CSV table of C-alpha atoms in Angstrom, one decimal:
chain,number,residue,atom,x,y,z
A,758,MET,CA,1.9,38.2,36.5
A,759,GLU,CA,1.8,34.4,36.7
A,760,GLU,CA,2.7,33.1,40.2
A,761,TRP,CA,5.7,30.9,40.7
A,762,GLU,CA,5.2,27.2,41.7
A,763,PRO,CA,8.2,25.6,43.5
A,764,GLU,CA,7.2,22.0,42.5
A,765,LEU,CA,7.2,23.1,38.8
A,766,LEU,CA,10.8,24.4,39.1
A,767,TRP,CA,12.1,21.2,40.6
A,768,THR,CA,10.3,19.1,38.0
A,769,ARG,CA,12.3,21.1,35.5
A,770,LEU,CA,15.6,20.0,37.1
A,771,ALA,CA,15.3,16.8,35.0
A,772,LEU,CA,15.7,19.1,32.0
A,773,PRO,CA,18.9,21.1,32.7
A,774,CYS,CA,18.8,22.9,29.3
A,775,GLU,CA,15.3,24.4,29.9
A,776,PRO,CA,15.6,28.1,31.1
A,777,ILE,CA,13.8,29.2,34.3
A,778,ARG,CA,11.2,31.9,33.8
A,779,ALA,CA,11.4,35.0,35.9
A,780,TYR,CA,8.6,35.7,38.3
A,781,LYS,CA,7.7,38.6,40.7
A,782,ILE,CA,8.2,37.3,44.2
A,783,ALA,CA,8.8,39.0,47.5
A,784,PRO,CA,12.4,38.0,48.5
A,785,SER,CA,13.3,36.4,51.7
A,786,PHE,CA,17.0,36.6,51.2
A,787,LEU,CA,19.5,36.8,48.4
A,788,VAL,CA,22.5,34.8,47.2
A,789,THR,CA,25.1,36.5,45.1
A,790,ILE,CA,27.9,34.5,43.4
A,791,PHE,CA,31.1,36.1,42.2
A,792,LEU,CA,34.7,35.2,41.4
A,793,VAL,CA,37.9,36.3,43.2
A,794,PRO,CA,41.5,35.4,42.2
A,795,SER,CA,43.9,32.7,43.5
A,796,LEU,CA,43.6,29.1,44.5
A,797,ALA,CA,45.6,26.9,46.9
A,798,LEU,CA,46.9,23.4,46.1
A,799,VAL,CA,45.0,20.3,47.1
A,800,ASN,CA,46.0,16.7,46.5
A,801,THR,CA,44.5,14.1,44.1
A,802,SER,CA,43.1,10.7,45.1
A,803,ASP,CA,42.3,8.9,41.8
A,804,SER,CA,41.3,9.4,38.2
A,805,HIS,CA,37.7,10.2,39.0
A,806,SER,CA,37.9,12.2,42.2
A,807,LEU,CA,40.0,14.9,44.0
A,808,ASP,CA,40.3,15.4,47.8
A,809,GLY,CA,42.1,18.1,49.6
A,810,SER,CA,41.8,21.4,51.5
A,811,VAL,CA,41.7,25.1,50.6
A,812,GLY,CA,42.2,27.3,53.6
A,813,THR,CA,39.5,26.3,56.2
A,814,GLN,CA,37.7,24.2,53.6
A,815,THR,CA,37.7,20.5,52.8
A,816,VAL,CA,36.8,19.8,49.2
A,817,HIS,CA,35.8,16.6,47.4
A,818,VAL,CA,35.3,16.4,43.6
A,819,ASP,CA,33.5,13.4,42.3
A,820,ALA,CA,34.0,13.7,38.5
A,821,LEU,CA,32.2,10.4,37.8
A,822,ARG,CA,29.0,11.7,39.5
A,823,GLY,CA,29.5,15.3,38.4
A,824,ARG,CA,29.5,16.6,42.0
A,825,VAL,CA,31.6,18.8,44.2
A,826,SER,CA,31.2,18.7,48.0
A,827,LEU,CA,32.6,21.3,50.4
A,828,GLN,CA,32.9,21.8,54.2
A,829,ASP,CA,34.0,25.2,55.4
A,830,ASN,CA,35.0,25.3,59.1
A,831,ASN,CA,35.6,29.0,59.2
A,832,VAL,CA,34.1,30.1,62.6
A,833,LEU,CA,32.8,33.4,61.1
A,834,SER,CA,31.1,31.8,58.1
A,835,GLU,CA,30.7,28.0,58.6
A,836,TRP,CA,28.8,26.3,55.9
A,837,ASN,CA,28.7,23.0,53.8
A,838,GLY,CA,27.7,22.8,50.2
A,839,ILE,CA,27.0,20.5,47.3
A,840,VAL,CA,27.4,21.5,43.6
A,841,ASP,CA,25.6,18.9,41.5
A,842,TYR,CA,26.5,19.5,37.8
A,843,LYS,CA,24.5,16.7,36.4
A,844,ASN,CA,21.3,18.0,37.9
A,845,ALA,CA,22.3,21.7,37.7
A,846,LEU,CA,21.7,22.0,41.5
A,847,LEU,CA,23.4,24.1,44.1
A,848,ALA,CA,22.7,23.3,47.8
A,849,ALA,CA,24.2,25.2,50.7
A,850,LYS,CA,23.7,24.6,54.5
A,851,LEU,CA,24.3,27.8,56.5
A,852,PHE,CA,25.2,27.1,60.1
A,853,SER,CA,24.7,30.7,61.2
A,854,LYS,CA,21.1,30.6,59.9
A,855,MET,CA,20.5,26.9,60.5
A,856,ALA,CA,18.9,26.5,57.1
A,857,CYS,CA,19.6,25.1,53.6
A,858,VAL,CA,19.2,26.9,50.3
A,859,LEU,CA,18.6,24.9,47.0
A,860,ALA,CA,19.0,26.7,43.7
A,861,LYS,CA,19.0,25.7,40.0
A,862,MET,CA,22.4,26.6,38.6
A,863,ASP,CA,22.9,28.4,35.3
A,864,LEU,CA,25.7,26.3,33.8
A,865,THR,CA,26.6,28.9,31.2
A,866,VAL,CA,27.9,31.2,34.0
A,867,PHE,CA,29.1,28.8,36.6
A,868,SER,CA,32.6,27.5,36.5
A,869,SER,CA,32.5,24.1,35.0
A,870,LEU,CA,33.4,20.9,36.8
A,871,ASP,CA,36.4,20.5,34.5
A,872,ASP,CA,37.6,24.0,35.5
A,873,ILE,CA,37.4,23.2,39.2
A,874,THR,CA,39.0,19.8,38.8
A,875,GLN,CA,41.9,21.3,36.8
A,876,ALA,CA,42.3,24.2,39.3
A,877,LEU,CA,42.4,21.8,42.3
A,878,GLY,CA,45.1,19.6,40.5
A,879,LYS,CA,47.4,22.4,39.4
A,880,GLN,CA,49.0,24.7,42.0
A,881,ASP,CA,50.5,27.0,39.4
A,882,SER,CA,47.4,27.5,37.3
A,883,GLY,CA,46.6,31.2,37.1
A,884,HIS,CA,43.7,31.1,34.6
A,885,TYR,CA,40.1,30.8,35.7
A,886,PRO,CA,37.1,31.4,33.4
A,887,PRO,CA,35.3,34.7,34.0
A,888,THR,CA,31.8,34.8,35.2
A,889,ARG,CA,29.3,37.5,36.3
A,890,GLY,CA,27.7,38.0,39.7
A,891,LEU,CA,24.5,35.9,40.2
A,892,THR,CA,21.7,36.8,42.5
A,893,TYR,CA,19.1,34.4,43.8
A,894,THR,CA,15.9,35.2,45.7
A,895,VAL,CA,15.2,32.6,48.3
A,896,LEU,CA,11.5,31.9,48.4
A,897,PRO,CA,9.4,31.5,51.6
A,898,SER,CA,8.2,28.1,50.4
A,899,ARG,CA,10.0,25.3,52.2
A,900,VAL,CA,11.2,22.2,50.4
A,901,LYS,CA,8.8,19.4,51.3
A,902,ASN,CA,10.7,16.4,49.9
A,903,LEU,CA,14.5,16.5,50.0
A,904,ALA,CA,14.7,12.9,48.9
A,905,GLN,CA,13.9,13.9,45.3
A,906,PHE,CA,17.3,15.7,45.1
A,907,GLY,CA,19.3,12.7,46.1
A,908,VAL,CA,20.9,11.2,49.3
A,909,PRO,CA,23.8,13.7,49.5
A,910,VAL,CA,21.4,16.8,49.5
A,911,GLN,CA,19.1,15.0,51.9
A,912,ASP,CA,21.9,14.3,54.3
A,913,LEU,CA,23.3,17.8,54.0
A,914,CYS,CA,20.0,19.5,54.9
A,915,ARG,CA,18.8,17.0,57.5
A,916,ALA,CA,17.3,18.5,60.6
A,917,VAL,CA,17.2,22.1,59.2
A,918,PRO,CA,14.6,23.8,57.1
A,919,ALA,CA,15.4,24.1,53.4
A,920,TYR,CA,14.2,26.7,50.9
A,921,PHE,CA,14.0,27.1,47.2
A,922,ALA,CA,15.9,29.9,45.4
A,923,GLN,CA,15.3,31.4,42.0
A,924,GLN,CA,17.9,33.3,39.9
A,925,GLN,CA,17.1,37.0,39.3
A,926,LYS,CA,17.5,38.8,36.0
A,927,GLU,CA,20.7,40.7,35.6
A,928,GLY,CA,20.3,44.2,36.8
A,929,SER,CA,17.3,43.5,39.0
A,930,ALA,CA,17.1,45.9,41.9
A,931,LEU,CA,16.0,44.2,45.1
A,932,ASP,CA,15.9,45.6,48.6
A,933,MET,CA,18.0,43.9,51.2
A,934,ASP,CA,19.6,44.7,54.5
A,935,PRO,CA,23.5,44.5,54.2
A,936,GLU,CA,23.7,43.8,57.9
A,937,SER,CA,21.9,40.5,57.3
A,938,CYS,CA,24.5,39.2,54.7
A,939,SER,CA,26.7,36.2,55.3
A,940,GLU,CA,29.9,36.2,53.2
A,941,LEU,CA,31.0,32.7,52.2
A,942,GLN,CA,33.8,31.3,50.0
A,943,PHE,CA,33.6,28.5,47.6
A,944,LEU,CA,37.3,27.4,47.1
A,945,SER,CA,39.4,30.6,46.8
A,946,PHE,CA,38.0,31.9,43.5
A,947,MET,CA,34.2,31.8,44.0
A,948,GLY,CA,32.4,33.8,46.6
A,949,LEU,CA,28.9,33.8,47.9
A,950,SER,CA,27.0,36.6,49.7
A,951,ILE,CA,23.8,35.4,51.3
A,952,CYS,CA,21.5,38.1,52.6
A,953,GLY,CA,18.2,38.4,54.3
A,954,GLU,CA,16.1,36.8,57.0
A,955,ILE,CA,15.1,33.1,57.0
A,956,PRO,CA,11.3,32.7,56.8
A,957,GLY,CA,9.7,31.3,59.9
A,958,LEU,CA,12.8,31.7,62.1
């Protein structure tokens, strides 16, 4: 089977509509995304952005740039993240592992920017679009040039190693140690489970 080349994937980020091909790669760790119910109220700032807090998290939505930034100060699962809808890019900095993960998002299964914006602005909204769990294999190849993903991602991952991640096909069975998993929360209706050992650490 054809080997996966990290630089090819991130060249394709400029073409969000092009699907990523699946490749056989030994996983370093996994990222699973799923939805859970309920959302707390945050306050709005202007017509293009929202700022506020959800539990232990501080959230900023920049609708003009198509970007959501998050800081979670939960002592058990501290992490910061950027969801870049214009470039279909998810970046997460995990403080427990002192590493960053960069993954191409499948916008057909992610909650849209409009969904998140509306949810943050409406305390009584009880409807959130359904999605299915997503699993990513984080590859051993480190990101060599963070600048290509923009200043926010470069600042997020400064001084820690960053790794590419690739979405797995639905139903793919991959070995992982549940004891290595970190359970994170993105707002109060999207969860992330990050599992495995960081290469080289």
